[in-house]
PDB file of C-alpha atoms in Angstrom:
ATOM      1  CA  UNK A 209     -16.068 -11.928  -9.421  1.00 51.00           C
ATOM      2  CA  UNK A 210     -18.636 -12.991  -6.735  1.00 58.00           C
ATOM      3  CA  UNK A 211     -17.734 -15.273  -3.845  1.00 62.00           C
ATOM      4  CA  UNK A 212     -15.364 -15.081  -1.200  1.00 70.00           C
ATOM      5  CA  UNK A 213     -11.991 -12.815  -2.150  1.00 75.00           C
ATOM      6  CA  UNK A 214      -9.216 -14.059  -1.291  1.00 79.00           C
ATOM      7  CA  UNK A 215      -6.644 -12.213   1.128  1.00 80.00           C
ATOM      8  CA  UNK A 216      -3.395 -14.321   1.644  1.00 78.00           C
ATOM      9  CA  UNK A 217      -3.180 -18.181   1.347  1.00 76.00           C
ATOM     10  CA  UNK A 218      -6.274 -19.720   2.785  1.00 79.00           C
ATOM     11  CA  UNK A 219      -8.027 -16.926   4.334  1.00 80.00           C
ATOM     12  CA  UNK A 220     -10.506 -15.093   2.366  1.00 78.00           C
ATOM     13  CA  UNK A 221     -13.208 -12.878   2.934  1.00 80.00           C
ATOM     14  CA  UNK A 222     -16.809 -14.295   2.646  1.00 80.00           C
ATOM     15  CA  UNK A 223     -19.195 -12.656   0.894  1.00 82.00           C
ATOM     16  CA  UNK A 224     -21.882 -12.758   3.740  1.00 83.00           C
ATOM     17  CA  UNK A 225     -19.898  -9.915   5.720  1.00 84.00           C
ATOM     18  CA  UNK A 226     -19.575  -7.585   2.641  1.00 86.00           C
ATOM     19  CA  UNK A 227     -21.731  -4.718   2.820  1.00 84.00           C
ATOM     20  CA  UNK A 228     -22.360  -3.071  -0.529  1.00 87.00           C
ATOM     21  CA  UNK A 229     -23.867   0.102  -1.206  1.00 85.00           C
ATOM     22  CA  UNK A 230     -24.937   1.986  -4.460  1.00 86.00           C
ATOM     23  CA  UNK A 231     -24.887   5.519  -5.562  1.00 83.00           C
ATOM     24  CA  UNK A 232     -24.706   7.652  -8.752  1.00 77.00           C
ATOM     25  CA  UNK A 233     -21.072   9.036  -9.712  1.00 68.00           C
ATOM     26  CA  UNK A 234     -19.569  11.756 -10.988  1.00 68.00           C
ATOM     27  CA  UNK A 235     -17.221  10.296 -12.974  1.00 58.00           C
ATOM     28  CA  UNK A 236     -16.765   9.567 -17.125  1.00 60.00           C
ATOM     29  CA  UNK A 237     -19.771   8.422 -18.995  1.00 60.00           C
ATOM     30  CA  UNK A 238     -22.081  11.664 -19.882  1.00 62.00           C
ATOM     31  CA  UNK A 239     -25.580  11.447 -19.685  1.00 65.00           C
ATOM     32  CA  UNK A 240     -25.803   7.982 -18.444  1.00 62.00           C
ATOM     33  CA  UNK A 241     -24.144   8.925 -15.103  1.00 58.00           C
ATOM     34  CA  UNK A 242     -27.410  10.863 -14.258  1.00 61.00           C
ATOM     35  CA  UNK A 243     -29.349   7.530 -14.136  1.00 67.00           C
ATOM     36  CA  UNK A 244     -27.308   4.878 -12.902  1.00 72.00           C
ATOM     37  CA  UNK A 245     -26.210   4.084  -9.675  1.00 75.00           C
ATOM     38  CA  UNK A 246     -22.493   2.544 -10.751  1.00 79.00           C
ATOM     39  CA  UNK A 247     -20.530   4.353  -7.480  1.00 85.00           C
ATOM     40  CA  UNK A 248     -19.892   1.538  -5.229  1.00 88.00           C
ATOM     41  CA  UNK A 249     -18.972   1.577  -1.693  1.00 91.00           C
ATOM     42  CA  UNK A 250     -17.906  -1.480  -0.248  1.00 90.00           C
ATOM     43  CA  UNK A 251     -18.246  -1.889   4.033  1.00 92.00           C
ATOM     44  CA  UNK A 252     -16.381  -4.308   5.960  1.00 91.00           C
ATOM     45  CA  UNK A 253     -16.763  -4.821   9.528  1.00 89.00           C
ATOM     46  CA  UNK A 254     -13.079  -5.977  10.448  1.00 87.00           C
ATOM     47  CA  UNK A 255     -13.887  -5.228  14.648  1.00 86.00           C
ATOM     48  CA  UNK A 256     -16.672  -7.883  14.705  1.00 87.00           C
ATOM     49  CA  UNK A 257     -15.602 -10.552  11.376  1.00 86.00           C
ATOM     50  CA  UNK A 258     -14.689 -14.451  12.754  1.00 84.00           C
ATOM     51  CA  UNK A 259     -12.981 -14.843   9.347  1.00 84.00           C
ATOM     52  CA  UNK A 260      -9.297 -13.468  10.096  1.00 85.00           C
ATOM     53  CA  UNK A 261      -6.793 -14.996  12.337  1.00 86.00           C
ATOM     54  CA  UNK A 262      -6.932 -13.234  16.008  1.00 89.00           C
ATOM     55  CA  UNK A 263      -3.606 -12.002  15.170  1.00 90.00           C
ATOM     56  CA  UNK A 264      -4.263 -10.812  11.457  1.00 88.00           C
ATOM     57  CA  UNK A 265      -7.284  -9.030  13.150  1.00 88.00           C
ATOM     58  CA  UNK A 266      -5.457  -7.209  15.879  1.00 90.00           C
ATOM     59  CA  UNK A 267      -2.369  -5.898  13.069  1.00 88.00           C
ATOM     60  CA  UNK A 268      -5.087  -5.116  10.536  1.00 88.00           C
ATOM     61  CA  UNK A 269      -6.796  -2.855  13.402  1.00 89.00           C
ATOM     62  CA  UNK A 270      -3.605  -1.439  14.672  1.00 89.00           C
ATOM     63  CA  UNK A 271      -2.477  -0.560  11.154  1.00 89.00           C
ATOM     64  CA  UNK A 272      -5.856   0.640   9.788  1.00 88.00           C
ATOM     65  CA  UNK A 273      -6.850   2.543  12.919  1.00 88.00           C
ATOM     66  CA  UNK A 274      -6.534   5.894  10.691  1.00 88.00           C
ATOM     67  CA  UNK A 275      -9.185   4.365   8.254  1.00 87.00           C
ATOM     68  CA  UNK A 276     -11.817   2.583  10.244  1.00 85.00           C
ATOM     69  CA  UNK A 277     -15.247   4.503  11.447  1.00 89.00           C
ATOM     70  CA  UNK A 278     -16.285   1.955  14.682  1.00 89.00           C
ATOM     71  CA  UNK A 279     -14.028  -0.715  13.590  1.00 87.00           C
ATOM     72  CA  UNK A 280     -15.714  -0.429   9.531  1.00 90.00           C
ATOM     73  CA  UNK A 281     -13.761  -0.307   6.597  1.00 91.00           C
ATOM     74  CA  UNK A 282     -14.966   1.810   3.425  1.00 91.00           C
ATOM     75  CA  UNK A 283     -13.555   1.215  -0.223  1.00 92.00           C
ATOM     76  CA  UNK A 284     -14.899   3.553  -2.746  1.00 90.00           C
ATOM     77  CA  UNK A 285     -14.403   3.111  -6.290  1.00 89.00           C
ATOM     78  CA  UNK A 286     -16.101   5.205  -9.380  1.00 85.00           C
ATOM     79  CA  UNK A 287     -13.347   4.876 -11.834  1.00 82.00           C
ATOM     80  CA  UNK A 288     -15.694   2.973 -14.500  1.00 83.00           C
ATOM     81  CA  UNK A 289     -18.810   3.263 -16.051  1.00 79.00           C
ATOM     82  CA  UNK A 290     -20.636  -0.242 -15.235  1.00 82.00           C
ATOM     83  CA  UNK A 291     -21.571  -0.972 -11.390  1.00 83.00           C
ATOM     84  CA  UNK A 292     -20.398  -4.590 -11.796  1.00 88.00           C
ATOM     85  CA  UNK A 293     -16.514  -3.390 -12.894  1.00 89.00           C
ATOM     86  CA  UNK A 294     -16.752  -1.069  -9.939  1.00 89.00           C
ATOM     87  CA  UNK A 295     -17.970  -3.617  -7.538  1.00 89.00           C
ATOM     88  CA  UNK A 296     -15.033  -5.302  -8.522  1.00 89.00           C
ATOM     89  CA  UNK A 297     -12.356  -2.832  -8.169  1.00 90.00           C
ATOM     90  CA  UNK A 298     -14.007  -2.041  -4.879  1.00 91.00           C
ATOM     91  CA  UNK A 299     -13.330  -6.063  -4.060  1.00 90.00           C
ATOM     92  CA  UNK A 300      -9.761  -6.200  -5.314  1.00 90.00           C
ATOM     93  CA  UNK A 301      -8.936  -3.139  -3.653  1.00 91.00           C
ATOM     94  CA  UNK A 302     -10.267  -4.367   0.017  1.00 91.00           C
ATOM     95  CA  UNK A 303      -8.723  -7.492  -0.327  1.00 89.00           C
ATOM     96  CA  UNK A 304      -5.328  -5.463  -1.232  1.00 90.00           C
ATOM     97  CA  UNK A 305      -5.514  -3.613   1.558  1.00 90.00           C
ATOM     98  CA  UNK A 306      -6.383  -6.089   4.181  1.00 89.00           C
ATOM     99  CA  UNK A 307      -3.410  -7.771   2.898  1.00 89.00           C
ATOM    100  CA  UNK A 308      -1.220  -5.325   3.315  1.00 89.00           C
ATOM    101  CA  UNK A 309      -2.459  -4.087   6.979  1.00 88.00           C
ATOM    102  CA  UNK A 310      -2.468  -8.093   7.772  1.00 87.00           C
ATOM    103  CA  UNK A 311       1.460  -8.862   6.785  1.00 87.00           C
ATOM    104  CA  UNK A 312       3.599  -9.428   9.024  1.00 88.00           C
ATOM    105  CA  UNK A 313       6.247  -7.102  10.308  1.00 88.00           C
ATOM    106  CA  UNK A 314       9.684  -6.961   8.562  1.00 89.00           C
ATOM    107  CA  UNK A 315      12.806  -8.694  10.412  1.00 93.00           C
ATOM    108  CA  UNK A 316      14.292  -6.439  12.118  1.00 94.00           C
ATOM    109  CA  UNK A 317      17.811  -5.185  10.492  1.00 92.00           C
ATOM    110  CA  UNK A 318      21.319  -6.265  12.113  1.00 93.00           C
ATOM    111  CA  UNK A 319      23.302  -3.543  12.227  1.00 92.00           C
ATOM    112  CA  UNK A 320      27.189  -4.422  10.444  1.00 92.00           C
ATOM    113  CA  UNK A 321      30.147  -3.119  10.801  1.00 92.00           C
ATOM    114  CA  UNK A 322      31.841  -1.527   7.522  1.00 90.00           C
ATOM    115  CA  UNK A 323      35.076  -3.134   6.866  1.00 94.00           C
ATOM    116  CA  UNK A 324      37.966  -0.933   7.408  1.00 95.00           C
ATOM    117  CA  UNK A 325      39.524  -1.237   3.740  1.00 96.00           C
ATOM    118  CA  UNK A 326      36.151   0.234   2.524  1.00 96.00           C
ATOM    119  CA  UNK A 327      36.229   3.313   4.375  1.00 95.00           C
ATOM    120  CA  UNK A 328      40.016   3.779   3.512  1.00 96.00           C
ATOM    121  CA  UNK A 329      39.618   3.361   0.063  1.00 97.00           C
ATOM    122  CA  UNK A 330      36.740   5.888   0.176  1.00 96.00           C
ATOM    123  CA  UNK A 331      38.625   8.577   2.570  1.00 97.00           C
ATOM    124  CA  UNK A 332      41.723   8.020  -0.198  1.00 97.00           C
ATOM    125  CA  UNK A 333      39.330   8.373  -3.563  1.00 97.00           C
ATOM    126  CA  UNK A 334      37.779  11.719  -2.040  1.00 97.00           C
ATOM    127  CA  UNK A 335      41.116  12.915  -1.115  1.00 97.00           C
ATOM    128  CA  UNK A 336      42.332  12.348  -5.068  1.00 97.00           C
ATOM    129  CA  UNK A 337      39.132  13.538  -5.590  1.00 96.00           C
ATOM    130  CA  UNK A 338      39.900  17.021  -3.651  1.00 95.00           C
ATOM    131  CA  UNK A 339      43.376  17.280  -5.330  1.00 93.00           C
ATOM    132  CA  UNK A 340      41.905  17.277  -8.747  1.00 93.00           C
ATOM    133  CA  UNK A 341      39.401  20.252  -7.762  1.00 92.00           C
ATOM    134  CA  UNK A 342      41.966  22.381  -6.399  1.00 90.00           C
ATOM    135  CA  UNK A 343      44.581  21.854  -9.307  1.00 87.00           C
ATOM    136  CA  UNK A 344      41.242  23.707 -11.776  1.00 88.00           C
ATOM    137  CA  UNK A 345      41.747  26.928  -9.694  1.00 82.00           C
ATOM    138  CA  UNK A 346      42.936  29.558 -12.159  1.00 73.00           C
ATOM    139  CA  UNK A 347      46.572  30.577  -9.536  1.00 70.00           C
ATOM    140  CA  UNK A 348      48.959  29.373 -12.372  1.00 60.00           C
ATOM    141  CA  UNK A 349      47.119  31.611 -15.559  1.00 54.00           C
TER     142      UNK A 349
END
């Protein structure tokens, strides 16, 4: 799964602005664990990358700003026991998020009137509703 990784439609991520780092985990896989580096740590500089749309850029920062450390994005992944399957999850999960950070915003909702029939028909079922209740009330024992 080397190359660039794609994001939405055209744009992708090249691989040349991926910065990958290696370390041992703690996770599953006993003994080897303590001699393999398979915890992955992918670093993206999203501040300073020419390969987003201005205005991709600018949401992804605005909606990321919790996450980024100088205008870097880190994706950690230890979940498996080979580096390679961990680089990858590291990949699909960047590419995720950037995608989600990078959508655009949701049309905004138009407010509606409810028709009047509805809300009669509502006020009169929770009325019949009310009469049923108060006919269980133990007065006529």
């Amino acid at each position: 799964m080397s190359g660039p990784y794609i994001i939405r439609g055209s744009v992708s991520l090249p691989e040349a602005e991926l910065i990958w780092r290696f370390s041992r985990s703690s996770g599953p896989g006993g003994q080897h664990v303590n001699t393999s580096d398979s915890q992955v740590e992918l670093r993206f500089d999203l501040a300073k990358t020419d390969s987003l749309p201005q205005v991709w850029k600018d949401r992804a920062l605005e909606r990321l700003a919790g996450r980024l450390v100088g205008g870097v994005i880190a994706v950690r992944a230890s979940e498996h026991r080979s580096q390679w399957r961990n680089r990858e999850a590291a990949a699909v999960r960047l590419a995720a998020l950037l995608a989600e950070a990078t959508a655009p915003p949701p049309k905004p909702r138009r407010a509606t009137r409810i028709p009047r029939g509805i809300n009669e028909r509502r006020l009169r079922e929770k009325k019949q509703r009310a009469e049923t209740k108060r006919g269980r009330t133990g007065r006529d024992w």
